[in-house]
Coordinates of C-alpha atoms in Angstrom, one line a residue:
X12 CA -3.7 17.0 -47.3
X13 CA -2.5 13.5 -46.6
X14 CA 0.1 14.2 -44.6
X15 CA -1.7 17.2 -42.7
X16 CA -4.3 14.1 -41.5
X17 CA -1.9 12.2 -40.9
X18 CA 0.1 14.4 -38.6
X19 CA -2.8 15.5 -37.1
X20 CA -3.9 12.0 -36.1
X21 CA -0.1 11.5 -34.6
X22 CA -0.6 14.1 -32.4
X23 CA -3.9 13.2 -30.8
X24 CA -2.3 9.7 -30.1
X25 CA 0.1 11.6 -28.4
X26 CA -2.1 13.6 -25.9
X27 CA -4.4 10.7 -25.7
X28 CA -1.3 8.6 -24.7
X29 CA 0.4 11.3 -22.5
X30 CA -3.2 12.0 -20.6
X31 CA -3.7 8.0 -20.5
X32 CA -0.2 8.3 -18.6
X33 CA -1.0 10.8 -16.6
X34 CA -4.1 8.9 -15.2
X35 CA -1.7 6.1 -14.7
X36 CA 0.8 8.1 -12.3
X37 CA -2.3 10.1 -10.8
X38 CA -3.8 6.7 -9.2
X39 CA -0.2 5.4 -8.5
X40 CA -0.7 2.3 -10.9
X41 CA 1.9 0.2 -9.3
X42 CA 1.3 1.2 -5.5
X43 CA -2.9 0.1 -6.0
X44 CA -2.1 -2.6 -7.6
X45 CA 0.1 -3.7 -4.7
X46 CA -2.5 -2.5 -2.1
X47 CA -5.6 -4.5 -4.1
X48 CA -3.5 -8.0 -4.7
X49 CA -3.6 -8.2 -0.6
X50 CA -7.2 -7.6 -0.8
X51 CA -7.7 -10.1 -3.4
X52 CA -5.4 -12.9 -1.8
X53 CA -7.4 -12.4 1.2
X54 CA -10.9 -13.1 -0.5
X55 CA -9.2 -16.1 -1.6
X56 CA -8.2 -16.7 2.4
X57 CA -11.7 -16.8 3.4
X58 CA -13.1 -20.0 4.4
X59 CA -15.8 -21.1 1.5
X60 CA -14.6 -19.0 -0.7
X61 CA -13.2 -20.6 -4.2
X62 CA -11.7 -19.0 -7.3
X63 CA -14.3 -16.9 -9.4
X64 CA -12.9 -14.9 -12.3
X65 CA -15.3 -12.4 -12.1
X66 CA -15.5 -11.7 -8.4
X67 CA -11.8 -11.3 -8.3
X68 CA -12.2 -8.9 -11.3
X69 CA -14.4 -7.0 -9.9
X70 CA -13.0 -6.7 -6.4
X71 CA -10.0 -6.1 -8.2
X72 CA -11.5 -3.1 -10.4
X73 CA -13.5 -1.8 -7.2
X74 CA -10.1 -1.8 -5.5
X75 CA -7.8 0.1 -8.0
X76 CA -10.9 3.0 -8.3
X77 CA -10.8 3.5 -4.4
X78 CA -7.4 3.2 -3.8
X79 CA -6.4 5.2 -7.2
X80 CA -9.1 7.7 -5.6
X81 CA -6.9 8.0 -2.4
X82 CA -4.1 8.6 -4.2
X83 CA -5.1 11.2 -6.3
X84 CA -6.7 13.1 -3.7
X85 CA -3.4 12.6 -2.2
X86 CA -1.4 14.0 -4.8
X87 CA -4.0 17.1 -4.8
X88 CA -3.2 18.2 -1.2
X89 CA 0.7 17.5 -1.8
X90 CA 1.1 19.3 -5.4
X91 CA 3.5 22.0 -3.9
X92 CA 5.7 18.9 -1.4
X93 CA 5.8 16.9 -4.7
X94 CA 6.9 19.7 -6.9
X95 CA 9.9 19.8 -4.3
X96 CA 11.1 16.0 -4.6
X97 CA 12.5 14.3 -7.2
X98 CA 10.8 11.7 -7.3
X99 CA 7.5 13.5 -7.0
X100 CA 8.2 16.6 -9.3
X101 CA 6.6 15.0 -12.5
X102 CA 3.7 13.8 -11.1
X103 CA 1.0 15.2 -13.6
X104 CA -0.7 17.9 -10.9
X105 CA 2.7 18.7 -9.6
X106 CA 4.1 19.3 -12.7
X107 CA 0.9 21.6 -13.9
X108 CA -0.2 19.1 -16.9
X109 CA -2.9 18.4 -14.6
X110 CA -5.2 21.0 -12.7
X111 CA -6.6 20.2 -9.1
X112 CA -10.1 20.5 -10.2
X113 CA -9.7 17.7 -12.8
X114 CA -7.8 15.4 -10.0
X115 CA -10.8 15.9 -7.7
X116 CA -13.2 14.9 -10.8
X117 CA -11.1 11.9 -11.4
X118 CA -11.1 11.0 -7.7
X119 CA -14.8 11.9 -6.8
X120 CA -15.6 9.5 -9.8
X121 CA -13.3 6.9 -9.2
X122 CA -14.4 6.4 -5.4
X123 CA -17.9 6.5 -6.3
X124 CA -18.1 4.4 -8.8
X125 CA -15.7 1.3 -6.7
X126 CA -17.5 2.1 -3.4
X127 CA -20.5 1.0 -5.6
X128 CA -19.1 -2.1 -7.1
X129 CA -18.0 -3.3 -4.0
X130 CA -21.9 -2.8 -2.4
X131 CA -23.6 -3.9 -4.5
X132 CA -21.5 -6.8 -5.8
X133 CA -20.2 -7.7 -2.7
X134 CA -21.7 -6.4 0.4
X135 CA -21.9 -2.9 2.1
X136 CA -19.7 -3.4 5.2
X137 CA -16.7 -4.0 2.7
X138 CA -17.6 -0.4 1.0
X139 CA -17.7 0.9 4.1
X140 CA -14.4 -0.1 5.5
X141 CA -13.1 0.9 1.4
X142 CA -15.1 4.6 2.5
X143 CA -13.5 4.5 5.4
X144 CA -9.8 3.6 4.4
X145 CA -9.8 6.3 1.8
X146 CA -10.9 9.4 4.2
X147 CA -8.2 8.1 6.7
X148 CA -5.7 8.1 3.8
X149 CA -6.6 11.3 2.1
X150 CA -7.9 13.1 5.1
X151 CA -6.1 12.6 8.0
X152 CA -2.6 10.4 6.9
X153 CA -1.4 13.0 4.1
X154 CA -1.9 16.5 6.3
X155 CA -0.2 14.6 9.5
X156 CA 2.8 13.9 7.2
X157 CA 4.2 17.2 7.6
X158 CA 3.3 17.6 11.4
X159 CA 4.6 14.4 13.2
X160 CA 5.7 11.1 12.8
X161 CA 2.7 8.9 14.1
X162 CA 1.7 9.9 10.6
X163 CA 3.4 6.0 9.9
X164 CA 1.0 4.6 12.0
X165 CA -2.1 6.6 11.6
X166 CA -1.4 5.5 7.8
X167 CA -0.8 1.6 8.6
X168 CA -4.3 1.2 9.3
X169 CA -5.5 2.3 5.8
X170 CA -2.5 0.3 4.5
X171 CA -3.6 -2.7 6.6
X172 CA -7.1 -2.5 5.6
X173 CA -7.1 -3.8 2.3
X174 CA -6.8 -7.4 3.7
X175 CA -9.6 -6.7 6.1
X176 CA -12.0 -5.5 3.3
X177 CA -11.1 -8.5 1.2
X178 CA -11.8 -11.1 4.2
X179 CA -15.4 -9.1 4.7
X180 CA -16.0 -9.4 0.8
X181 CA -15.7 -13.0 1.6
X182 CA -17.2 -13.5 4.6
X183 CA -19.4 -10.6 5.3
X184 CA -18.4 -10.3 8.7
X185 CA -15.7 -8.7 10.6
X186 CA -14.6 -12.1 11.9
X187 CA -10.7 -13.4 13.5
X188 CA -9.2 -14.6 10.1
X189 CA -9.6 -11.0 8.9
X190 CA -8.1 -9.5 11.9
X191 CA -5.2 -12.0 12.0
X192 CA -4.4 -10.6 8.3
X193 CA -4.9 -6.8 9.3
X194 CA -2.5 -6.9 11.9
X195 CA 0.0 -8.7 9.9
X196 CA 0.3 -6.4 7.3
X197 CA -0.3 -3.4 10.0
X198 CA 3.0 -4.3 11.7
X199 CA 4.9 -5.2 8.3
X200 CA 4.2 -1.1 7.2
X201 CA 6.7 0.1 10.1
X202 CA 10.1 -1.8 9.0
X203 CA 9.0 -0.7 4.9
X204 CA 7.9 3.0 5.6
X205 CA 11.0 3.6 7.8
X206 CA 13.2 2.2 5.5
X207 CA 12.2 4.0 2.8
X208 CA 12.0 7.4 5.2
X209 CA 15.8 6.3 5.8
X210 CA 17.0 5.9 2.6
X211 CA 14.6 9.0 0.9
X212 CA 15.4 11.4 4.0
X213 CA 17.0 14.1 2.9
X214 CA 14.4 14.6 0.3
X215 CA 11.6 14.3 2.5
X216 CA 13.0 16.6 5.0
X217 CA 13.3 19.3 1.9
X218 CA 9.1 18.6 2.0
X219 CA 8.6 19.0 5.5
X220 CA 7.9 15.4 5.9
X221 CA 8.2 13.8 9.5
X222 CA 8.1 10.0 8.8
X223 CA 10.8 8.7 11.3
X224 CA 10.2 7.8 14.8
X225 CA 13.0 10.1 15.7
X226 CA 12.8 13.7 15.3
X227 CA 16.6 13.3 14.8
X228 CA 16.2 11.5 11.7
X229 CA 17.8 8.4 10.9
X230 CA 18.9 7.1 14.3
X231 CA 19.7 4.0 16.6
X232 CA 16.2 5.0 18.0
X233 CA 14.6 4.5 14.5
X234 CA 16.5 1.6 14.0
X235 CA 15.4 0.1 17.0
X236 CA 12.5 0.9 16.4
X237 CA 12.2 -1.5 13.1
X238 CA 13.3 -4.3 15.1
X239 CA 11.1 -4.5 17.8
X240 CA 7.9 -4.1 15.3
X241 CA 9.4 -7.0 13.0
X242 CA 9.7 -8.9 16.3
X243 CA 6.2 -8.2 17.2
X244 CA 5.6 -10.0 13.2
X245 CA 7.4 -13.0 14.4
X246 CA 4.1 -14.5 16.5
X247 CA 1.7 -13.0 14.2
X248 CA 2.6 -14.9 11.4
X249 CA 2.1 -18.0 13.4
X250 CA -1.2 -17.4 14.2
X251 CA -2.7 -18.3 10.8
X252 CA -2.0 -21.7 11.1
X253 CA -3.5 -22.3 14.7
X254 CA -6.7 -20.2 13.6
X255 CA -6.8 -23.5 11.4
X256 CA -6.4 -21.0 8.3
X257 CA -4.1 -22.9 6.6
X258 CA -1.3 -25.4 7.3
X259 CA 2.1 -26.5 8.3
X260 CA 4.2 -25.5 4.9
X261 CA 3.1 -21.9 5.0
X262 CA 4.3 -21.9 9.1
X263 CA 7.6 -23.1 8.0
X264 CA 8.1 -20.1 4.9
X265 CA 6.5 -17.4 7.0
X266 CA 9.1 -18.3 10.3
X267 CA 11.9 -18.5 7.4
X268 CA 10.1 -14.5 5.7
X269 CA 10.8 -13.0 9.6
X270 CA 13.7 -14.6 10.4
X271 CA 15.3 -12.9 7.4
X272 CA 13.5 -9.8 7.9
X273 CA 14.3 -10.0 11.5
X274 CA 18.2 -10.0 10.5
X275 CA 18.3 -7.0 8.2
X276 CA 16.8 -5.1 10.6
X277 CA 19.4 -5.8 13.2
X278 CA 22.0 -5.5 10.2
X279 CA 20.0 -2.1 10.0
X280 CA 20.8 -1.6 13.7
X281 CA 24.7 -2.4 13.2
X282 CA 25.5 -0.9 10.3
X283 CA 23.7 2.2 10.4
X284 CA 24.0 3.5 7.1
X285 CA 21.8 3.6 3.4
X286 CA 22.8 0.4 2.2
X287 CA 21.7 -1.1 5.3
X288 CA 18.3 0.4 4.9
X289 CA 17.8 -0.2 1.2
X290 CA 18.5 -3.6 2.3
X291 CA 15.4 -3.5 4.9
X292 CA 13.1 -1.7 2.1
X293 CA 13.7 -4.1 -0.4
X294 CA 13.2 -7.1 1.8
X295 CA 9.7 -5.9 2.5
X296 CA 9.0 -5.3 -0.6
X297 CA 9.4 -9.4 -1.2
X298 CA 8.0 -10.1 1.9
X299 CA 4.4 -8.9 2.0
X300 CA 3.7 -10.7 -1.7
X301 CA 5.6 -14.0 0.1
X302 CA 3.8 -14.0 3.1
X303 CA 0.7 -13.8 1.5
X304 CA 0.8 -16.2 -1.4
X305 CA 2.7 -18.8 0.9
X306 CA -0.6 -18.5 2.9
X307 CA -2.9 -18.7 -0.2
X308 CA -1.3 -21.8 -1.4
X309 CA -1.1 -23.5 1.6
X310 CA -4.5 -23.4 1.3
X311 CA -5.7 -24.4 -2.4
X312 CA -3.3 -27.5 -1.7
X313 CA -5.2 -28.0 1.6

């Protein structure tokens, strides 16, 4: 009898933990969290604003439930793509441990409830823009995957528009500082995403995806491409500091961010191969967080 309990008690810790992980890889954990630390760095970028634990909590928990809802509803409309990939082929709807209906229950709930937060807690033009960002992700970025590849920039915006909504949640008002950080992060998205089209191509090909700028695939065009965006970076990220939004040090480590950036693009451009591009992907990766923080702490020490 004991050991009947005891077994049975094992096993629902084992659904509850494999449906706890599923959740997990339905909201794409690590990706939201990524997306909401740009949101919460710039709350922290607006002028007045000072550290409050439970403002950032909460902009952070309203973030994660509208973003994980984007993603979800993403992974609804792509089950049969993902069950194609790799990389994809175990996410829980793809893999049938999930059904659609119970993705759209999670995501209908999730959104809600974080559009909500972020109203009431905050102020409605921020859940608006959130509203906004996730139709334009679910709605329009994941079908136009599969039918050209202005899908990259059609989905910058709602990839860009995390540090908007943070600056409104700050300042409640759609104002330069916010921009400044939108188009910063807008123009970072092209180098990343192509990079990571690059290096995952053949597998996104075998999904119909059409994420390079060349319908050719991996080409001097694409390449090019990367460069002249990253370029485009290089006066962007001086703009911060003559909007007076913070000061000299964080000049100096953003110049320093492109310049590198800059490089393994044009190594990119050279080379012409995988390496190259993985090179380019996971230089973006460190840059965004650098960029960012080098801005924020420029600031507190200001």
């Amino acid at each position: 009898m004991i050991n009947s309990n005891t077994e049975s008690s094992d096993s629902i810790v084992v659904i509850v933990k494999q449906k706890l992980n599923d959740y997990y890889l339905l909201m794409k954990f690590t990706l939201s969290f990524t997306v909401v630390f740009s949101s919460v760095v710039c709350y922290l970028l607006a002028p007045g604003i000072s550290f409050d634990f439970l403002s950032v909590l909460l902009l952070f928990v309203g973030g994660m439930l509208v973003t994980g809802s984007a993603n979800a509803i993403n992974q609804i409309v792509e089950k049969d793509t993902d069950a194609l990939m790799q990389r994809t082929l175990k996410r829980p709807i793809a893999s049938g441990r999930m059904s659609s209906n119970e993705g759209w229950i999670f995501a209908f709930c999730s959104a809600l409830i974080g559009i909500f937060i972020l109203g009431i807690w905050f102020n409605w033009l921020t859940a608006i823009i959130s509203l906004f960002s996730l139709f334009l992700y679910a709605f329009v970025y994941t079908p136009l995957k599969k039918i050209h590849g202005i899908a990259v920039m059609v989905g910058a915006i709602p990839g860009a528009l995390p540090c908007l909504i943070g600056w409104v949640a700050g300042t409640d008002s759609l104002s330069l500082g916010g921009w400044i950080l939108f188009c910063i992060q807008f123009f970072w998205q092209f180098p990343h995403f192509w990079a990571i089209a690059w290096v995952s191509y053949n597998d996104y090909s075998k999904a119909g995806f059409k994420l390079l700028p060349d319908k050719g695939g991996p080409t001097k065009f694409a390449a090019i491409q990367s460069i002249l965006y990253q370029v485009i970076l290089v006066p962007l990220c001086v703009l911060p500091y003559f909007a007076q939004m913070t000061g000299k040090y964080s000049l100096i480590i953003l110049c320093v961010a492109n310049i590198f950036m800059l490089w393994q693009c044009i190594r990119l451009y050279i080379e012409m191969d995988i390496k190259a591009a993985r090179r380019v992907m996971f230089g973006s990766y460190g840059y965004l967080p650098i960029v960012l923080l080098a801005l924020l702490a420029d600031k507190l020490n200001g």
